[in-house]
């Protein structure tokens, strides 16, 4: 159990994160296994569940675990793998989206002059998948990625395809990108179907300027969504710290933490 007399309450989550990271390093929780539940970890370390939640956020940012709604934290990398990933591929989501706005805006302008009817039909089909609320979210996200790659391929320029694919896949390979896009999904932010409809309409009309503007507007909204996610994250971290303080004072007063 942690000695809270030696540590400030707002720093307890770092102790928990270090201990869990050490357990992962020693192989107690191998890749693809799940960490114990929040309640179990809280009992092991003698801390509150908000502290455990904050510790798992640290591990997620380090690329060691992946948080899944109602499924807890799953180990996705060893310490060495996570460190290598963090050092070599830690581009931020705002950087990626800015680069996409520049490259994909021009790609859309070029595609308006080169796209064929088969590719337009493929984009229409992918747009239908994105709009289908009955489909799994993963399928809709794959359709979103395929929409952008199909558009890039319609430029008949493999260098453009390579750049767009690389930038898109940073969403998954960069720990920072993965964390914030995951948080945005948890907040209910979905691929903006109407934005993609405007892009497709401009392509169909062979409107290069319109396609460029529609793509840039779309990626501007992605940036706005990420901003909302970071704002929520900041508020959540403040709330977690307040919850931790509440837990400390309630325990001093002999008040039990609610079950849940």
CSV table of C-alpha atoms in Angstrom, one decimal:
chain,number,residue,atom,x,y,z
A,1,UNK,CA,0.0,0.0,0.0
A,2,UNK,CA,1.2,3.5,-0.8
A,3,UNK,CA,2.1,5.8,2.1
A,4,UNK,CA,0.0,8.8,1.5
A,5,UNK,CA,1.8,10.8,4.2
A,6,UNK,CA,4.9,10.9,2.0
A,7,UNK,CA,3.2,11.8,-1.2
A,8,UNK,CA,0.9,14.7,-2.3
A,9,UNK,CA,-2.5,13.3,-3.3
A,10,UNK,CA,-2.3,14.7,-6.8
A,11,UNK,CA,0.9,12.7,-7.4
A,12,UNK,CA,-0.4,9.3,-6.3
A,13,UNK,CA,-1.4,8.4,-9.9
A,14,UNK,CA,2.2,8.6,-11.0
A,15,UNK,CA,3.2,6.1,-8.3
A,16,UNK,CA,0.5,3.7,-9.5
A,17,UNK,CA,1.5,4.2,-13.1
A,18,UNK,CA,5.1,3.4,-12.3
A,19,UNK,CA,4.2,0.2,-10.4
A,20,UNK,CA,1.9,-1.0,-13.2
A,21,UNK,CA,4.5,-0.2,-15.8
A,22,UNK,CA,7.0,-2.2,-13.8
A,23,UNK,CA,4.6,-5.1,-13.6
A,24,UNK,CA,4.2,-5.0,-17.4
A,25,UNK,CA,8.0,-4.9,-17.8
A,26,UNK,CA,8.4,-8.0,-15.6
A,27,UNK,CA,5.8,-9.9,-17.6
A,28,UNK,CA,3.1,-10.0,-15.0
A,29,UNK,CA,0.7,-8.6,-17.6
A,30,UNK,CA,1.9,-9.7,-21.0
A,31,UNK,CA,0.9,-8.1,-24.3
A,32,UNK,CA,-2.8,-8.8,-25.2
A,33,UNK,CA,-3.7,-9.5,-21.5
A,34,UNK,CA,-5.9,-7.2,-19.5
A,35,UNK,CA,-5.0,-5.2,-16.4
A,36,UNK,CA,-7.1,-5.9,-13.3
A,37,UNK,CA,-10.3,-3.8,-12.9
A,38,UNK,CA,-10.1,-0.3,-11.5
A,39,UNK,CA,-11.5,-1.5,-8.2
A,40,UNK,CA,-9.0,-4.3,-8.0
A,41,UNK,CA,-6.0,-2.0,-8.7
A,42,UNK,CA,-7.4,0.6,-6.2
A,43,UNK,CA,-7.5,-2.2,-3.5
A,44,UNK,CA,-4.0,-3.4,-4.4
A,45,UNK,CA,-2.4,0.1,-4.0
A,46,UNK,CA,-4.8,1.5,-1.4
A,47,UNK,CA,-5.9,4.4,-3.6
A,48,UNK,CA,-9.1,5.7,-5.0
A,49,UNK,CA,-10.5,4.6,-8.4
A,50,UNK,CA,-10.0,8.2,-9.8
A,51,UNK,CA,-6.3,7.8,-9.1
A,52,UNK,CA,-6.3,4.5,-10.9
A,53,UNK,CA,-8.1,6.0,-13.9
A,54,UNK,CA,-5.5,8.8,-14.1
A,55,UNK,CA,-2.7,6.2,-13.9
A,56,UNK,CA,-4.1,4.2,-16.8
A,57,UNK,CA,-4.3,7.4,-18.8
A,58,UNK,CA,-0.5,7.8,-18.2
A,59,UNK,CA,0.1,4.3,-19.4
A,60,UNK,CA,-2.1,4.9,-22.5
A,61,UNK,CA,-0.1,8.0,-23.4
A,62,UNK,CA,3.1,6.0,-23.1
A,63,UNK,CA,1.7,3.5,-25.5
A,64,UNK,CA,1.6,0.6,-23.1
A,65,UNK,CA,-2.1,0.0,-22.8
A,66,UNK,CA,-5.3,0.7,-24.7
A,67,UNK,CA,-8.5,1.7,-23.0
A,68,UNK,CA,-11.7,0.2,-24.2
A,69,UNK,CA,-15.2,1.3,-23.2
A,70,UNK,CA,-16.6,-1.2,-20.6
A,71,UNK,CA,-13.6,-3.5,-21.2
A,72,UNK,CA,-10.9,-1.9,-19.2
A,73,UNK,CA,-7.2,-1.6,-20.1
A,74,UNK,CA,-5.5,-4.0,-22.4
A,75,UNK,CA,-1.7,-4.3,-22.6
A,76,UNK,CA,-0.7,-3.6,-26.2
A,77,UNK,CA,3.1,-3.2,-26.0
A,78,UNK,CA,6.1,-4.0,-23.8
A,79,UNK,CA,8.0,-1.1,-22.2
A,80,UNK,CA,10.7,-1.3,-24.8
A,81,UNK,CA,8.3,-1.4,-27.7
A,82,UNK,CA,6.3,1.5,-26.3
A,83,UNK,CA,9.5,3.6,-25.7
A,84,UNK,CA,10.7,2.9,-29.3
A,85,UNK,CA,7.3,3.9,-30.6
A,86,UNK,CA,7.1,7.0,-28.5
A,87,UNK,CA,10.6,8.2,-29.6
A,88,UNK,CA,10.2,7.4,-33.3
A,89,UNK,CA,6.5,8.1,-34.0
A,90,UNK,CA,5.1,10.6,-31.6
A,91,UNK,CA,3.7,13.2,-34.0
A,92,UNK,CA,0.8,15.1,-32.5
A,93,UNK,CA,-2.8,15.0,-33.9
A,94,UNK,CA,-2.9,18.7,-34.6
A,95,UNK,CA,0.3,18.4,-36.7
A,96,UNK,CA,-1.1,15.5,-38.6
A,97,UNK,CA,-4.4,17.2,-39.3
A,98,UNK,CA,-2.7,20.4,-40.4
A,99,UNK,CA,-0.5,18.4,-42.8
A,100,UNK,CA,-3.5,16.6,-44.1
A,101,UNK,CA,-5.3,19.9,-44.7
A,102,UNK,CA,-2.5,21.1,-46.8
A,103,UNK,CA,-1.9,17.9,-48.8
A,104,UNK,CA,-5.4,16.6,-49.1
A,105,UNK,CA,-6.8,19.9,-50.1
A,106,UNK,CA,-4.6,20.0,-53.1
A,107,UNK,CA,-5.2,16.3,-53.8
A,108,UNK,CA,-8.9,17.0,-53.9
A,109,UNK,CA,-8.4,19.8,-56.3
A,110,UNK,CA,-6.3,17.6,-58.6
A,111,UNK,CA,-8.8,14.7,-58.3
A,112,UNK,CA,-11.6,16.8,-59.5
A,113,UNK,CA,-9.9,16.8,-62.9
A,114,UNK,CA,-8.9,13.2,-63.0
A,115,UNK,CA,-11.4,11.1,-61.1
A,116,UNK,CA,-13.5,8.6,-63.1
A,117,UNK,CA,-17.1,7.3,-62.7
A,118,UNK,CA,-16.0,4.1,-61.1
A,119,UNK,CA,-14.1,6.0,-58.4
A,120,UNK,CA,-17.1,8.4,-57.9
A,121,UNK,CA,-19.3,5.3,-57.4
A,122,UNK,CA,-16.8,3.9,-54.9
A,123,UNK,CA,-16.8,7.1,-52.9
A,124,UNK,CA,-20.6,7.1,-52.9
A,125,UNK,CA,-20.6,3.6,-51.5
A,126,UNK,CA,-18.1,4.5,-48.8
A,127,UNK,CA,-20.1,7.5,-47.9
A,128,UNK,CA,-23.2,5.3,-47.4
A,129,UNK,CA,-21.2,3.2,-45.0
A,130,UNK,CA,-20.1,6.2,-43.0
A,131,UNK,CA,-23.7,7.4,-42.7
A,132,UNK,CA,-25.0,4.0,-41.6
A,133,UNK,CA,-25.6,4.3,-37.9
A,134,UNK,CA,-26.4,0.6,-37.6
A,135,UNK,CA,-22.9,-0.4,-38.7
A,136,UNK,CA,-20.1,-0.9,-36.2
A,137,UNK,CA,-18.0,2.2,-35.6
A,138,UNK,CA,-14.9,0.4,-36.7
A,139,UNK,CA,-16.4,-0.3,-40.1
A,140,UNK,CA,-17.4,3.4,-40.5
A,141,UNK,CA,-13.9,4.5,-39.6
A,142,UNK,CA,-12.5,2.1,-42.2
A,143,UNK,CA,-14.9,3.6,-44.7
A,144,UNK,CA,-13.6,7.1,-43.8
A,145,UNK,CA,-10.0,6.0,-44.4
A,146,UNK,CA,-10.9,4.3,-47.6
A,147,UNK,CA,-12.7,7.4,-48.8
A,148,UNK,CA,-9.6,9.5,-48.4
A,149,UNK,CA,-7.3,6.9,-50.0
A,150,UNK,CA,-9.7,6.3,-52.9
A,151,UNK,CA,-9.7,10.1,-53.5
A,152,UNK,CA,-5.9,10.2,-53.4
A,153,UNK,CA,-5.7,7.3,-55.8
A,154,UNK,CA,-7.9,9.1,-58.3
A,155,UNK,CA,-5.2,11.7,-58.7
A,156,UNK,CA,-3.1,9.0,-60.6
A,157,UNK,CA,-0.1,10.1,-58.5
A,158,UNK,CA,1.4,7.4,-56.3
A,159,UNK,CA,3.4,9.9,-54.3
A,160,UNK,CA,0.2,11.6,-53.2
A,161,UNK,CA,-1.3,8.2,-52.3
A,162,UNK,CA,1.7,7.4,-50.2
A,163,UNK,CA,1.7,10.7,-48.3
A,164,UNK,CA,-2.1,10.5,-47.6
A,165,UNK,CA,-1.8,6.9,-46.4
A,166,UNK,CA,1.1,7.8,-44.1
A,167,UNK,CA,-0.6,10.8,-42.6
A,168,UNK,CA,-3.8,8.9,-42.1
A,169,UNK,CA,-2.1,6.0,-40.4
A,170,UNK,CA,-0.4,8.3,-37.9
A,171,UNK,CA,-3.7,8.3,-36.2
A,172,UNK,CA,-3.0,4.7,-35.1
A,173,UNK,CA,0.8,4.6,-34.9
A,174,UNK,CA,1.4,7.7,-32.9
A,175,UNK,CA,0.5,7.3,-29.2
A,176,UNK,CA,-0.6,11.0,-28.9
A,177,UNK,CA,-2.8,10.7,-32.0
A,178,UNK,CA,-4.2,7.4,-31.0
A,179,UNK,CA,-5.1,8.7,-27.5
A,180,UNK,CA,-6.8,11.9,-28.7
A,181,UNK,CA,-8.7,10.4,-31.5
A,182,UNK,CA,-9.9,7.6,-29.2
A,183,UNK,CA,-11.0,10.3,-26.7
A,184,UNK,CA,-12.9,12.1,-29.5
A,185,UNK,CA,-14.7,8.8,-30.3
A,186,UNK,CA,-15.6,8.3,-26.7
A,187,UNK,CA,-17.2,11.8,-26.7
A,188,UNK,CA,-19.4,10.7,-29.6
A,189,UNK,CA,-17.6,12.6,-32.3
A,190,UNK,CA,-18.1,10.7,-35.6
A,191,UNK,CA,-16.8,11.1,-39.1
A,192,UNK,CA,-18.7,14.2,-40.5
A,193,UNK,CA,-20.8,12.7,-43.3
A,194,UNK,CA,-22.0,16.0,-44.6
A,195,UNK,CA,-18.4,17.2,-45.0
A,196,UNK,CA,-17.6,14.2,-47.2
A,197,UNK,CA,-20.8,14.7,-49.2
A,198,UNK,CA,-19.7,18.2,-50.1
A,199,UNK,CA,-16.3,16.9,-51.1
A,200,UNK,CA,-17.9,14.3,-53.3
A,201,UNK,CA,-20.4,16.8,-54.8
A,202,UNK,CA,-17.5,19.0,-55.8
A,203,UNK,CA,-15.6,16.1,-57.4
A,204,UNK,CA,-18.6,15.1,-59.3
A,205,UNK,CA,-19.1,18.6,-60.6
A,206,UNK,CA,-15.4,18.7,-61.6
A,207,UNK,CA,-15.0,21.8,-59.4
A,208,UNK,CA,-11.3,21.9,-58.3
A,209,UNK,CA,-11.6,25.0,-56.2
A,210,UNK,CA,-14.8,23.7,-54.5
A,211,UNK,CA,-13.2,20.3,-53.8
A,212,UNK,CA,-10.1,22.0,-52.3
A,213,UNK,CA,-12.3,24.2,-50.1
A,214,UNK,CA,-14.6,21.3,-49.1
A,215,UNK,CA,-11.6,19.2,-48.0
A,216,UNK,CA,-10.0,22.0,-46.1
A,217,UNK,CA,-13.2,22.8,-44.3
A,218,UNK,CA,-13.7,19.2,-43.4
A,219,UNK,CA,-10.2,18.9,-41.9
A,220,UNK,CA,-10.7,22.3,-40.1
A,221,UNK,CA,-13.7,20.6,-38.4
A,222,UNK,CA,-11.5,17.7,-37.5
A,223,UNK,CA,-9.2,20.1,-35.8
A,224,UNK,CA,-12.1,21.6,-33.9
A,225,UNK,CA,-13.2,18.2,-32.7
A,226,UNK,CA,-9.7,17.5,-31.5
A,227,UNK,CA,-9.7,20.8,-29.6
A,228,UNK,CA,-12.9,19.8,-27.9
A,229,UNK,CA,-11.4,16.5,-26.9
A,230,UNK,CA,-8.4,18.2,-25.3
A,231,UNK,CA,-10.7,20.6,-23.5
A,232,UNK,CA,-12.7,17.7,-22.2
A,233,UNK,CA,-9.4,15.9,-21.2
A,234,UNK,CA,-8.2,18.9,-19.3
A,235,UNK,CA,-11.6,19.2,-17.4
A,236,UNK,CA,-11.5,15.4,-16.7
A,237,UNK,CA,-8.0,15.6,-15.2
A,238,UNK,CA,-9.1,18.5,-13.0
A,239,UNK,CA,-12.2,16.5,-12.0
A,240,UNK,CA,-10.0,13.5,-11.2
A,241,UNK,CA,-7.8,15.5,-8.9
A,242,UNK,CA,-10.9,16.9,-7.2
A,243,UNK,CA,-12.2,13.4,-6.8
A,244,UNK,CA,-8.9,12.3,-5.3
A,245,UNK,CA,-9.0,15.2,-2.7
A,246,UNK,CA,-12.6,14.3,-1.9
A,247,UNK,CA,-11.6,10.6,-1.4
A,248,UNK,CA,-8.8,11.6,1.0
A,249,UNK,CA,-11.0,13.9,3.2
A,250,UNK,CA,-13.9,11.4,3.1
A,251,UNK,CA,-11.5,8.6,4.3
A,252,UNK,CA,-10.3,10.8,7.1
A,253,UNK,CA,-13.9,11.3,8.2
A,254,UNK,CA,-14.6,7.6,8.0
A,255,UNK,CA,-16.9,7.9,5.0
A,256,UNK,CA,-16.9,4.8,2.7
A,257,UNK,CA,-16.4,5.3,-1.1
A,258,UNK,CA,-19.6,4.5,-3.0
A,259,UNK,CA,-19.7,1.1,-4.8
A,260,UNK,CA,-19.7,1.1,-8.6
